[in-house]
Coordinates of C-alpha atoms in Angstrom, one line a residue:
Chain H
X1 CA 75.8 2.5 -8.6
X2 CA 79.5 1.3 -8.1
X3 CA 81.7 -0.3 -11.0
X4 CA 83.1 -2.4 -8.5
X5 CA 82.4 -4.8 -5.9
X6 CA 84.6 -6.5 -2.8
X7 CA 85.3 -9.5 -3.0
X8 CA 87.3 -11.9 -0.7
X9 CA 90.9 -13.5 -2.7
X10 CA 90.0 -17.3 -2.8
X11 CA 93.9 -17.9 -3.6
X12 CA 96.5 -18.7 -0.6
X13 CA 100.0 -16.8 -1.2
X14 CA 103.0 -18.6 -1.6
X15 CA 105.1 -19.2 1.5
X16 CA 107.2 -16.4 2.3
X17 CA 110.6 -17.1 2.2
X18 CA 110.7 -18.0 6.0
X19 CA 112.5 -21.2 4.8
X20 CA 116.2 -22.0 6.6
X21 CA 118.8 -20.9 3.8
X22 CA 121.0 -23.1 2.6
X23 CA 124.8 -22.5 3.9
X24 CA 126.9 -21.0 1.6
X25 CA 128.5 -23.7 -0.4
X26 CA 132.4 -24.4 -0.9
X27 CA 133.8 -22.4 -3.6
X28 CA 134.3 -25.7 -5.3
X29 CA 133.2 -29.4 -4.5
X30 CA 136.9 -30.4 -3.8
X31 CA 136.7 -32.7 -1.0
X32 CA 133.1 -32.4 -0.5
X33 CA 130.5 -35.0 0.5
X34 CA 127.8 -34.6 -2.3
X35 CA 124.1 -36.7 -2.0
X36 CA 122.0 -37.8 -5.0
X37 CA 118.7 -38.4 -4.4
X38 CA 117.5 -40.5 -7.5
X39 CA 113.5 -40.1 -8.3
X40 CA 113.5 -44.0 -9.1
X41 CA 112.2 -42.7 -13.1
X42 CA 113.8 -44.4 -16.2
X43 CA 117.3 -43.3 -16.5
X44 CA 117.7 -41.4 -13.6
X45 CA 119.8 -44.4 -12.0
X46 CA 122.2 -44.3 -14.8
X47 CA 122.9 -40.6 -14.8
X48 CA 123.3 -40.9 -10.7
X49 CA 126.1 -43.7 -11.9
X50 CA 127.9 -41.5 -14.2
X51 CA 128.0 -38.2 -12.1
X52 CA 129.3 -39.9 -9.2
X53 CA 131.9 -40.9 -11.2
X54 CA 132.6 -37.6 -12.6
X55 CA 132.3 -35.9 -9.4
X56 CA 134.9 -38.0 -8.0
X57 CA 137.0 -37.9 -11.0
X58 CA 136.8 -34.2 -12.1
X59 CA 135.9 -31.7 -9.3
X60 CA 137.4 -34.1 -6.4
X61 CA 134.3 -35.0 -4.8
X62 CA 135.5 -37.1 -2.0
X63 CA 132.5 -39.1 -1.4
X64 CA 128.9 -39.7 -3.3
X65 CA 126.3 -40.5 -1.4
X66 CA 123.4 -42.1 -3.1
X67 CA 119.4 -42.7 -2.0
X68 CA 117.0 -44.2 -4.6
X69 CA 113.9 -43.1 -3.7
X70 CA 110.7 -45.9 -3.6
X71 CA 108.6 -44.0 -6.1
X72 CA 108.5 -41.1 -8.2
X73 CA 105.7 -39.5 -6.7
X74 CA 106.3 -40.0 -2.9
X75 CA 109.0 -37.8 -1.0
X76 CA 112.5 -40.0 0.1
X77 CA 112.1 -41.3 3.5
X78 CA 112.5 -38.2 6.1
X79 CA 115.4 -39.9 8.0
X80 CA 117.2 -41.0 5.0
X81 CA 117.3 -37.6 3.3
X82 CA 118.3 -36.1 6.4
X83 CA 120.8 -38.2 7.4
X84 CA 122.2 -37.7 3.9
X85 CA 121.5 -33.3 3.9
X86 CA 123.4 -33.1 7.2
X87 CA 126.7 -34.8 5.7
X88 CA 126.6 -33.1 2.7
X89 CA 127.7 -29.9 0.8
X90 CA 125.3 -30.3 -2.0
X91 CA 122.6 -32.8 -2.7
X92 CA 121.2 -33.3 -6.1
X93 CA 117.5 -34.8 -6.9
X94 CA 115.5 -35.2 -10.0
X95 CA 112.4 -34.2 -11.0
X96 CA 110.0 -34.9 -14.0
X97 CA 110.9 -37.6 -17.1
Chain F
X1 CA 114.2 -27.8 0.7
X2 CA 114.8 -30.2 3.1
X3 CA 118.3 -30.6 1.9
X4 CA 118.6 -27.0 3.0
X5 CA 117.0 -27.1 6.8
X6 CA 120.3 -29.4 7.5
X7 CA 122.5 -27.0 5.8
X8 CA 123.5 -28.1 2.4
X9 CA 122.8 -26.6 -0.6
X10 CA 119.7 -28.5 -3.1
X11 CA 120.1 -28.6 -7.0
X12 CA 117.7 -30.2 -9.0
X13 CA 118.0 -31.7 -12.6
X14 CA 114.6 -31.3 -14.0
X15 CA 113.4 -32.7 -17.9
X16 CA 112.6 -29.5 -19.7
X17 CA 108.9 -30.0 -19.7
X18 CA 109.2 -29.9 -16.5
X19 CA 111.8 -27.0 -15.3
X20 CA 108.2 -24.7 -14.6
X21 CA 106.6 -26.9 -12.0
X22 CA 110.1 -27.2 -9.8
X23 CA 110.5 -23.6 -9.9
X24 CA 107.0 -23.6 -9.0
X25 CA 107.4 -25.7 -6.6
X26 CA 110.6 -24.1 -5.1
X27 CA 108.8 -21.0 -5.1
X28 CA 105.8 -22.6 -3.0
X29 CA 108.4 -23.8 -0.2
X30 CA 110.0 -20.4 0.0
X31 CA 113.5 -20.9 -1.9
X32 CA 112.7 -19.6 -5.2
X33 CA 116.7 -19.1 -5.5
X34 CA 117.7 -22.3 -5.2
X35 CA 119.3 -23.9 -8.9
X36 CA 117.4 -25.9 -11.5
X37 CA 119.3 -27.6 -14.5
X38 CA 117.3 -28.6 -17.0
X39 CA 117.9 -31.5 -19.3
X40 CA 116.0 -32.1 -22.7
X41 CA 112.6 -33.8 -22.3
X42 CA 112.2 -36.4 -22.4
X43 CA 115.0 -38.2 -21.1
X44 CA 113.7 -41.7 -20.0
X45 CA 114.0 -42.9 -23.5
X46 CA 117.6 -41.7 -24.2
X47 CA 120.3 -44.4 -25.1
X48 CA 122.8 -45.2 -22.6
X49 CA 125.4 -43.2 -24.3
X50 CA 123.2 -40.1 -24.7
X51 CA 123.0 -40.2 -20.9
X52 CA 126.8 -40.3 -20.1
X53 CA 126.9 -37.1 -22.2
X54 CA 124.3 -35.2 -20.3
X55 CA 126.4 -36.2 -17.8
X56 CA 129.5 -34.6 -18.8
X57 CA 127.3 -31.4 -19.4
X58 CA 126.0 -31.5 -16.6
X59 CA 129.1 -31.7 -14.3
X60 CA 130.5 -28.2 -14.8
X61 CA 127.0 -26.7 -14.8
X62 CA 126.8 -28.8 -11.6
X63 CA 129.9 -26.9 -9.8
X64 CA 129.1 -23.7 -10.8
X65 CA 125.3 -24.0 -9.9
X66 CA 127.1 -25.1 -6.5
X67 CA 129.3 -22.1 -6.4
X68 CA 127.2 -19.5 -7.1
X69 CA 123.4 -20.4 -5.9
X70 CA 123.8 -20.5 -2.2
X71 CA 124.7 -16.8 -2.3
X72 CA 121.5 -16.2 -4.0
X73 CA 119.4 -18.5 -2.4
X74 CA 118.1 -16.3 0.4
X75 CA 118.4 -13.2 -1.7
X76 CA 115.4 -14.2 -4.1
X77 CA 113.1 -12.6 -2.2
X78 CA 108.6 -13.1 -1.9
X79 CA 105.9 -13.3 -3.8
X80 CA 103.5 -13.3 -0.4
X81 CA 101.2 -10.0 -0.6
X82 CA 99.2 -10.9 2.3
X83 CA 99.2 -9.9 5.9
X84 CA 100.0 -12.4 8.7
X85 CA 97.1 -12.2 10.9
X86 CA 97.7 -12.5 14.5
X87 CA 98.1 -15.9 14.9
X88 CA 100.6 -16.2 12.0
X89 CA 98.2 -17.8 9.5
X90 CA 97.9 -15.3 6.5
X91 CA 95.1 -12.8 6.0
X92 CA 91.9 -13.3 2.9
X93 CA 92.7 -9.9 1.5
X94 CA 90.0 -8.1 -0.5
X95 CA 90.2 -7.2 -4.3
X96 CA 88.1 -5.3 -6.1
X97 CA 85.7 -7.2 -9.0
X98 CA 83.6 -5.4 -11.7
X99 CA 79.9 -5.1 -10.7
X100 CA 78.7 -6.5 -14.0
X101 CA 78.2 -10.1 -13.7
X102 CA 79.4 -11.0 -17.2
X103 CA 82.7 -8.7 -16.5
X104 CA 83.2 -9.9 -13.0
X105 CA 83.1 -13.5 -14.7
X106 CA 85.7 -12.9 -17.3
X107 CA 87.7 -10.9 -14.4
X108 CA 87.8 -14.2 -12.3
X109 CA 89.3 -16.3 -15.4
X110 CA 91.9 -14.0 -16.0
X111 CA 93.3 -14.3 -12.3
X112 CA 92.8 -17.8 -12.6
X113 CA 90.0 -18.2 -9.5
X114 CA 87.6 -20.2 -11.8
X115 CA 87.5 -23.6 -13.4
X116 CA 87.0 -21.8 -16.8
X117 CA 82.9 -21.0 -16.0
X118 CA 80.9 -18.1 -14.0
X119 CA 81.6 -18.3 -10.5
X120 CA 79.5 -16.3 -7.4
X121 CA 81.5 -13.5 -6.0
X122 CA 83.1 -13.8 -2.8
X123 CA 81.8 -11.0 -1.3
X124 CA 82.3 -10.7 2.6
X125 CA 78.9 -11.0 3.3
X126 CA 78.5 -14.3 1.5
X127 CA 81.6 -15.3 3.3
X128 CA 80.6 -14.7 6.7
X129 CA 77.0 -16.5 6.0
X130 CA 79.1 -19.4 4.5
X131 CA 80.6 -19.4 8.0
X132 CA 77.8 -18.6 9.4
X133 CA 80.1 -18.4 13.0
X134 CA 80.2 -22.3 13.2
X135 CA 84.1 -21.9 13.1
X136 CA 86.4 -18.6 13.9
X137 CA 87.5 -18.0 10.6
X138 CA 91.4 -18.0 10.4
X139 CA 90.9 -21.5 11.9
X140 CA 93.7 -23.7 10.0
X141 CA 92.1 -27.1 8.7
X142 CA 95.1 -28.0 6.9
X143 CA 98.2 -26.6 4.1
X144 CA 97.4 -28.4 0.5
X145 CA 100.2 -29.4 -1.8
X146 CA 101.7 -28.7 -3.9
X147 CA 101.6 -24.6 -3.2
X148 CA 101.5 -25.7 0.4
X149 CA 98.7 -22.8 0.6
X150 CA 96.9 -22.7 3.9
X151 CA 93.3 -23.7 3.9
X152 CA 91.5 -21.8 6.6
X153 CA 88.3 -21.8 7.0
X154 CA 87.4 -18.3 5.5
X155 CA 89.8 -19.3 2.5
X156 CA 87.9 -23.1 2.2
X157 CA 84.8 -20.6 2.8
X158 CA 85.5 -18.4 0.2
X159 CA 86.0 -20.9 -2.4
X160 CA 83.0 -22.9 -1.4
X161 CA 80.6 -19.8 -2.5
X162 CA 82.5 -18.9 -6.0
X163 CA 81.8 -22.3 -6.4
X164 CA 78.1 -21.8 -5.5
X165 CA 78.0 -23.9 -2.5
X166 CA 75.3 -23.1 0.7
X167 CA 76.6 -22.7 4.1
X168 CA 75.2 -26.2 4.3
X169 CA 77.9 -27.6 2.6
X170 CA 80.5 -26.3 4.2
X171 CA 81.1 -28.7 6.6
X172 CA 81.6 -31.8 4.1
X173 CA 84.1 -29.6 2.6
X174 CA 85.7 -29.1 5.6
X175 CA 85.9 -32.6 5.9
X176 CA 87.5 -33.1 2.6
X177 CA 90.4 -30.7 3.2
X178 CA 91.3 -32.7 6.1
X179 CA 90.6 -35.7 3.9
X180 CA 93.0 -35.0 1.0
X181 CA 95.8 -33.1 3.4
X182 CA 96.2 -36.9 4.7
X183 CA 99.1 -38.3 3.7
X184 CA 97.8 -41.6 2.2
X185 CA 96.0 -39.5 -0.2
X186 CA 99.6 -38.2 -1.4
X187 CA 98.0 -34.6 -2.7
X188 CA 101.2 -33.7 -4.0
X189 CA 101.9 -36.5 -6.7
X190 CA 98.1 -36.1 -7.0
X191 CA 98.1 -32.6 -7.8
X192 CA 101.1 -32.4 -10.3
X193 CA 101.1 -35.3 -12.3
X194 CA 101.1 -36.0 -16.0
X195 CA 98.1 -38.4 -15.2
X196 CA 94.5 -37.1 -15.7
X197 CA 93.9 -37.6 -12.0
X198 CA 90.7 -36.0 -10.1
X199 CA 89.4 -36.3 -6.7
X200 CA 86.7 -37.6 -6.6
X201 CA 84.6 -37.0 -3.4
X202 CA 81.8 -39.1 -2.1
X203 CA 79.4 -37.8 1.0
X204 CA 77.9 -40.6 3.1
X205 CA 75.2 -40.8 5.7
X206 CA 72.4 -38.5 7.3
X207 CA 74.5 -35.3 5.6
X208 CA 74.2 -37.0 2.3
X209 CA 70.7 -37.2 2.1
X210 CA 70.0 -33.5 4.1
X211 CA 72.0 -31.9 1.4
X212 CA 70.4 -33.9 -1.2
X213 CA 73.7 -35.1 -2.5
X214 CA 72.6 -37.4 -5.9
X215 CA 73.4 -41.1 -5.4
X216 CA 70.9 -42.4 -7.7
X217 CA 70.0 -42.3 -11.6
X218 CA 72.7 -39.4 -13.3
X219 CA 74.8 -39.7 -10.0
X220 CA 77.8 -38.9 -11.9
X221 CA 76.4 -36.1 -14.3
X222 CA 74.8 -32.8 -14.5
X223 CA 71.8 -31.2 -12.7
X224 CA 71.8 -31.5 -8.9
X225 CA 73.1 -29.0 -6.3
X226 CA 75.1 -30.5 -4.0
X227 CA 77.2 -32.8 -6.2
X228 CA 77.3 -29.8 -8.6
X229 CA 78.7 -27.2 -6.1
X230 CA 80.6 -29.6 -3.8
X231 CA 82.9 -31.4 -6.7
X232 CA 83.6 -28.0 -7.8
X233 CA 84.5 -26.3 -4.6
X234 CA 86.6 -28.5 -4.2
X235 CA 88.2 -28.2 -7.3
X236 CA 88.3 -24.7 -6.8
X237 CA 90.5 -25.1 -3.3
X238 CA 92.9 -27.5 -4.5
X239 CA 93.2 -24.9 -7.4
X240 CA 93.3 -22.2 -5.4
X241 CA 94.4 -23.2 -2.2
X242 CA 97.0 -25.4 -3.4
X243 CA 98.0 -23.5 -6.2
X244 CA 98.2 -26.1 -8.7
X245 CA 97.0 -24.2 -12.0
X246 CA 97.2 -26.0 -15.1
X247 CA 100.6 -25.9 -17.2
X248 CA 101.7 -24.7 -14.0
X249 CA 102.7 -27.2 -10.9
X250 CA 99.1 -28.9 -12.3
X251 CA 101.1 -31.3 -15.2
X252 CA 98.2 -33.1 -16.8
X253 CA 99.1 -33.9 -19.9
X254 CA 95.1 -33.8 -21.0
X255 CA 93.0 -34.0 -17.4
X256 CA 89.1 -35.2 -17.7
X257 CA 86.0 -34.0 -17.2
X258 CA 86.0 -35.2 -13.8
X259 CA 88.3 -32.4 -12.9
X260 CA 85.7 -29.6 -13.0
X261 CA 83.2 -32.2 -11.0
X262 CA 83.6 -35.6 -9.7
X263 CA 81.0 -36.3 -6.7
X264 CA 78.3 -38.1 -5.8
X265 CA 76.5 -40.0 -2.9
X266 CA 76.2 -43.6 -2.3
X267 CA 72.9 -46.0 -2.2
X268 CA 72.3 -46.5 0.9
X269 CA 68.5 -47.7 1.8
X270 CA 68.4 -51.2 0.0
X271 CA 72.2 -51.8 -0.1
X272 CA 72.9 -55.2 -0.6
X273 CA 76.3 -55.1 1.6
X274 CA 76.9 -52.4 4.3
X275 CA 77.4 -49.1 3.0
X276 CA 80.9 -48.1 2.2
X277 CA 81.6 -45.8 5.5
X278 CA 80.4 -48.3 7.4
X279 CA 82.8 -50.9 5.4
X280 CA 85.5 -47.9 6.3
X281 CA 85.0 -48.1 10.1
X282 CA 82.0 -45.1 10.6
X283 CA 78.4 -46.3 11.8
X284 CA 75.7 -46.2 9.8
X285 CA 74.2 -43.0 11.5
X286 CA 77.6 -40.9 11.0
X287 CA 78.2 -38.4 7.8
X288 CA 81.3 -38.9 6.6
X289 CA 83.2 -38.0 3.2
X290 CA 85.9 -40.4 1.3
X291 CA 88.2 -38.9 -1.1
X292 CA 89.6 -40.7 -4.1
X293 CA 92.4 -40.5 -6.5
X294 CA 90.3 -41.0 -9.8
X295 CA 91.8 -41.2 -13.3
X296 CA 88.6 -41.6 -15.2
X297 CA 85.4 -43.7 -16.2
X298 CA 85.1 -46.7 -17.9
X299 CA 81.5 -47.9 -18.4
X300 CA 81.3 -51.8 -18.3
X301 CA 77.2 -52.4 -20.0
X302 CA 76.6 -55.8 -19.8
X303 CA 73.1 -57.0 -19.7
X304 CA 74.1 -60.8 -18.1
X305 CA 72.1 -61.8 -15.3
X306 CA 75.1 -64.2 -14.4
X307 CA 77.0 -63.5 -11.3
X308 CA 80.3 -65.9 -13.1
X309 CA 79.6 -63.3 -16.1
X310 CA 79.0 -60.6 -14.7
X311 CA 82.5 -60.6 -12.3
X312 CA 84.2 -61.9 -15.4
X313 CA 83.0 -58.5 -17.3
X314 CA 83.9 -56.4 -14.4
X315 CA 87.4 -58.4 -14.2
X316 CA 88.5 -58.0 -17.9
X317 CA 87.5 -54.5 -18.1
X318 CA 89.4 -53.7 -15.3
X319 CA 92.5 -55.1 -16.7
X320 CA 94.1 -53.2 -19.4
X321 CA 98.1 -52.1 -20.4
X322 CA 98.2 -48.9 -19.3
X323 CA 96.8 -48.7 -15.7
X324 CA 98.6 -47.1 -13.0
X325 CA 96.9 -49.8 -10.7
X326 CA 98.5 -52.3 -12.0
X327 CA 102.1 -50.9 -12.3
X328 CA 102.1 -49.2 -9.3
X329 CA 100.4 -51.5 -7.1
X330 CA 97.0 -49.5 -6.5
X331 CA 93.4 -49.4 -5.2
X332 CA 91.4 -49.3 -8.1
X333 CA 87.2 -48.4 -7.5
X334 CA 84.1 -49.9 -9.2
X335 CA 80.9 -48.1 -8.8
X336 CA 78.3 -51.1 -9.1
X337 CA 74.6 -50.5 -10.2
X338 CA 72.3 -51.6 -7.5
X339 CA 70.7 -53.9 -10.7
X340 CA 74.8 -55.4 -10.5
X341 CA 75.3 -55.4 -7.1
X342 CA 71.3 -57.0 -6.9
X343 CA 72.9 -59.5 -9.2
X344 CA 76.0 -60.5 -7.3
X345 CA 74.5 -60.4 -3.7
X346 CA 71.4 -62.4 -5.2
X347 CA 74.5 -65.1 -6.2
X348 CA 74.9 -65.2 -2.2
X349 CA 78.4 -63.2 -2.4
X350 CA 78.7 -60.9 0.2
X351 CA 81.4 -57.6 -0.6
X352 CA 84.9 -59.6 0.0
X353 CA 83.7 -62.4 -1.9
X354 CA 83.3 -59.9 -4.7
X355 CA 86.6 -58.4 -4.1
X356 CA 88.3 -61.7 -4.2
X357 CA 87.0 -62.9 -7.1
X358 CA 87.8 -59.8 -9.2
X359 CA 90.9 -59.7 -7.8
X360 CA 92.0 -63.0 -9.0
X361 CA 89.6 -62.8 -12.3
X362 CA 91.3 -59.0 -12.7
X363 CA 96.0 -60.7 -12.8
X364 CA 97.6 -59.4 -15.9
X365 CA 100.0 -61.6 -17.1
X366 CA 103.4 -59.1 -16.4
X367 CA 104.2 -59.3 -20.3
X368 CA 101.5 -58.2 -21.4
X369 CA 102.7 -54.5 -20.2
X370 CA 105.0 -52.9 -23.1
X371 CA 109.0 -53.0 -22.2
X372 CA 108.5 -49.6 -20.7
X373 CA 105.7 -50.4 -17.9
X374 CA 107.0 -54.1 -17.3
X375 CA 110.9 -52.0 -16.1
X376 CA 108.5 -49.8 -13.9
X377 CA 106.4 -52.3 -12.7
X378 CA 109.2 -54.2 -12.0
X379 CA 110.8 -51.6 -9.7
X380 CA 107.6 -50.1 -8.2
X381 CA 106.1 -54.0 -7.2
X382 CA 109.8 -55.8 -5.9
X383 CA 108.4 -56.5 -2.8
X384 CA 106.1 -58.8 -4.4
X385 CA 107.4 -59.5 -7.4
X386 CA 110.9 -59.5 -6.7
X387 CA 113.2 -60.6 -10.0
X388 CA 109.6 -60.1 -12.0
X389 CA 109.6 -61.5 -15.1
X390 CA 107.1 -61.7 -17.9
X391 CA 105.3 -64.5 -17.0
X392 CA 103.9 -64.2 -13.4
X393 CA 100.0 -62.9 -12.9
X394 CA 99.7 -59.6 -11.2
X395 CA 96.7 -58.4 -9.9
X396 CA 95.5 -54.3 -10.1
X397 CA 96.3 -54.2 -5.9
X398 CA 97.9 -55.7 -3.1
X399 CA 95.1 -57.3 -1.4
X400 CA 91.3 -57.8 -2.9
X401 CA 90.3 -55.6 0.0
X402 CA 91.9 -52.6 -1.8
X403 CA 89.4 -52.9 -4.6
X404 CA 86.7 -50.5 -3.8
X405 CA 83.5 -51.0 -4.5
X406 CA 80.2 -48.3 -4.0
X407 CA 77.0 -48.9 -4.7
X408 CA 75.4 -46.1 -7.1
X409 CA 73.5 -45.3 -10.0
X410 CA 69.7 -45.3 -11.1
X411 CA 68.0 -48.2 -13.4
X412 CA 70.4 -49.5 -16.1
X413 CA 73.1 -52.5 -16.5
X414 CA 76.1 -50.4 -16.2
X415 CA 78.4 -50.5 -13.6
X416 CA 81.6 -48.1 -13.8
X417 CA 85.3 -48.6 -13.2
X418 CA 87.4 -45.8 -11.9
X419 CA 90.7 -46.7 -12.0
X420 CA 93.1 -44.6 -9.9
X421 CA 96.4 -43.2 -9.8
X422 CA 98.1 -45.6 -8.3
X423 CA 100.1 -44.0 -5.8
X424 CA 97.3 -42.9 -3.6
X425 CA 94.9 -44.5 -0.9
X426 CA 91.4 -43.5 -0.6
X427 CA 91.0 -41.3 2.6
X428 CA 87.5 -41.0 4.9
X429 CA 86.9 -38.1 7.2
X430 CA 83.7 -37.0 9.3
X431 CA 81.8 -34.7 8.6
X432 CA 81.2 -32.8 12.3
X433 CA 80.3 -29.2 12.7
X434 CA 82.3 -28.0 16.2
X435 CA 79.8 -27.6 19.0

């Protein structure tokens, strides 16, 4: 009698990485559009506040863009984060508490 | 993710706690190279000036994530070990199980398959008689959050008979795939959240009663077959198909018991309203499912024969502190006894008459939230609370026609409140078998 049966794999694979890569970033963020994407969760406002304002200051960040997000738990608006992605070397988002 | 289909690079600053579900996450959506910053958890309670100084940490860690990542990005590589069948939907590759039921079982935990208890093995025979050619099997029914796995029908299949389903319950689970992939039902918050959420699937109409699905006495427990088998399954392909594994992109901080089973039928011969699919737009002669964001069971026993009473019991348990409903503006569910319903429709209230008066019976005065919830319920209602302040009434929903209500349950004077995540809608689908 066999030691082992066949079975199917009830588990889906992760994506491969078919994904569109991201474009290689500037060397630094001088003079770089950067987008903040704030998760709407305690807090997360604040920080957004305070890295604009060193982004500007410290790595010459020409301009912040900034898109609080409804709710925690429900993706930003399609057209707003893309409208945001497409002007942008870098956006940032949070996750979590 | 989408950050990088428009060509700029995405960084995320994730609480510690929470640093394995983004790269769980990232990994899902095929950019497992993209940067993750972590920042102590928890940091919603941090003082003002602990934030500013996170922020001057994170700036330099910022530009040099920036730097470096998108040259890595791409470079991360795959964790995908299964073939692309011809149509580009991925393969059910086979794996070899122990024979030995006991050793097959243990097997099955370790790679994470089960819920934690003996499942059937998936072996391609059961498959195919779980199909039983009603569908062809790479068939997509829909990708489930937050792996973004895709649930064919021999993958929805597969799971169904580890769960110990019949091919006669395929179809409802079918149905329930499409059901929670709906956007309304928002699988994704649903699936990773700290909450204890479930879903909890009800079957309605002429399927309901051929498959013996339990809407009377013990509806919600133990012991029957179809809700048995069909709450798991589909516990099993949100598990498996979606990839949310606890401690993993599956955050509950403790879950319920309602995540290895939550599903039952509804009372439909002697309802005292119409049925709830009919309510939802189906006739009464359709089979239908409706899926449900559920965070748990609260049983209101009150023996009053007094409709006033009896809504006021219903309205104050409904109402406590630390429900998502309320703060996030929800749909939260009653399951009424027929002995309650009996009660209320014998008062001459028909269903929105219920509705409204529990929804007005059900306001929390905003204060009574702590500090915390009062700040989010404040930003999460502004539409209709804008400027909220401690004193206004807020009810558990927007409208009383989001309170839910089913009919269920044996002989007894309980009726149950399931209040709900909050950030999810209740979803119907049919249940239809292709011709």
């Amino acid at each position: 009698m066999s030691q082992t049966i066949e079975v199917l794999d009830p588990v889906a694979p992760a994506r491969a990485d078919t994904a569109p890569t991201a474009r290689a970033a500037a060397r630094s963020l001088r003079g770089a559009t950067v987008g903040i994407i704030d998760n709407s969760k305690p807090n997360f406002s604040l920080l957004a506040d305070d890295l604009e304002r060193l982004l500007i200051e410290q790595q010459g960040v020409a301009r912040v863009l900034r898109h609080r997000k409804s709710s925690a738990s429900i993706g930003a608006d399609a057209q707003v984060l893309a409208a945001i992605a497409s002007e942008s070397a870098l956006v940032i988002s949070g996750s979590g508490d | 993710m989408s950050a990088a289909s428009h060509g700029a690079l995405g960084l995320t600053l994730c609480s510690s706690a929470f640093a394995g579900l983004g790269r769980a996450q990232l990994k899902a959506l095929g950019q497992p190279g993209l940067p993750i910053l972590e920042i102590e958890h928890p940091f919603g309670g941090r003082s003002r000036d602990e934030v500013r100084a996170i922020a001057h940490t994170l700036i330099a860690q910022i530009a040099v994530a920036a730097s470096t990542a998108a040259a890595g990005a791409s470079a991360a590589g795959t964790s995908a070990t299964s073939t692309p069948a011809a149509g580009g939907v991925e393969a059910v590759r086979a794996i070899a199980l122990p024979s030995d039921a006991q050793a097959a079982h243990i097997e099955c935990v370790r790679r994470r398959w089960s819920d934690g208890l003996p499942v059937i093995a998936p072996t391609p025979e059961r498959v195919e008689a779980m199909i039983a050619a009603r569908w062809p099997r790479d068939q997509l029914i829909a990708t489930l959050a937050p792996g973004f796995g895709e649930a064919t029908i021999e993958r929805i299949a597969t799971n169904a008979v580890l769960a110990g389903c019949e091919p006669a319950h395929l179809p409802v689970l079918v149905a329930a795939v499409e059901a929670v992939a709906d956007p309304a039902f928002n699988l994704q918050a649903v699936q990773s959240t700290t909450n204890p959420v479930t879903t909890w699937l009800i079957v309605h109409g002429p399927v309901a009663r051929a498959l013996g699905v339990n809407s009377g006495a013990n509806c919600l427990g133990q012991g029957n077959l179809a809700n048995a088998t069909l709450g798991r399954a589909l516990r099993l392909i949100l598990q498996n198909i979606g990839r949310a594994w606890p401690g993993e992109m599956d955050r509950a901080t403790h879950g319920q018991p309602g995540k290895f089973v939550f599903c039952c039928g509804e009372v439909e011969i002697d309802h005292p309203w119409q049925p709830l699919h009919v309510e939802r737009g189906f006739a009464l002669a359709d089979s239908a499912v409706t899926v449900i964001g559920a965070s748990g069971t609260l049983n209101m026993n009150t023996h009053t024969k007094d409709a006033d009473q009896l809504l006021d019991c219903i309205a104050h348990s409904m109402a406590f502190p630390g429900s998502n409903d309320y703060h996030y503006c929800g749909e939260p569910w009653l399951i009424l006894s027929p002995e309650h319903a009996a009660v209320l429709a014998g008062a001459g209230l028909n269903r929105q008459q219920v509705q409204q008066q529990l929804w007005s019976r059900s306001m929390m005065t905003a204060g009574e939230f702590t500090h915390a919830d009062f700040l989010r319920t404040a930003s999460m209602r502004a539409a209709e609370f804008p400027q909220l302040t401690p004193q206004p009434r807020v009810p558990p929903s927007r409208t009383p026609a989001d309170i839910g209500i089913v009919v269920a349950g044996g002989p007894g004077t309980h009726s149950v409140h399931v209040p709900t995540f909050g950030e999810t809608r209740a979803v119907s689908r049919r249940v239809g078998v292709p011709a």
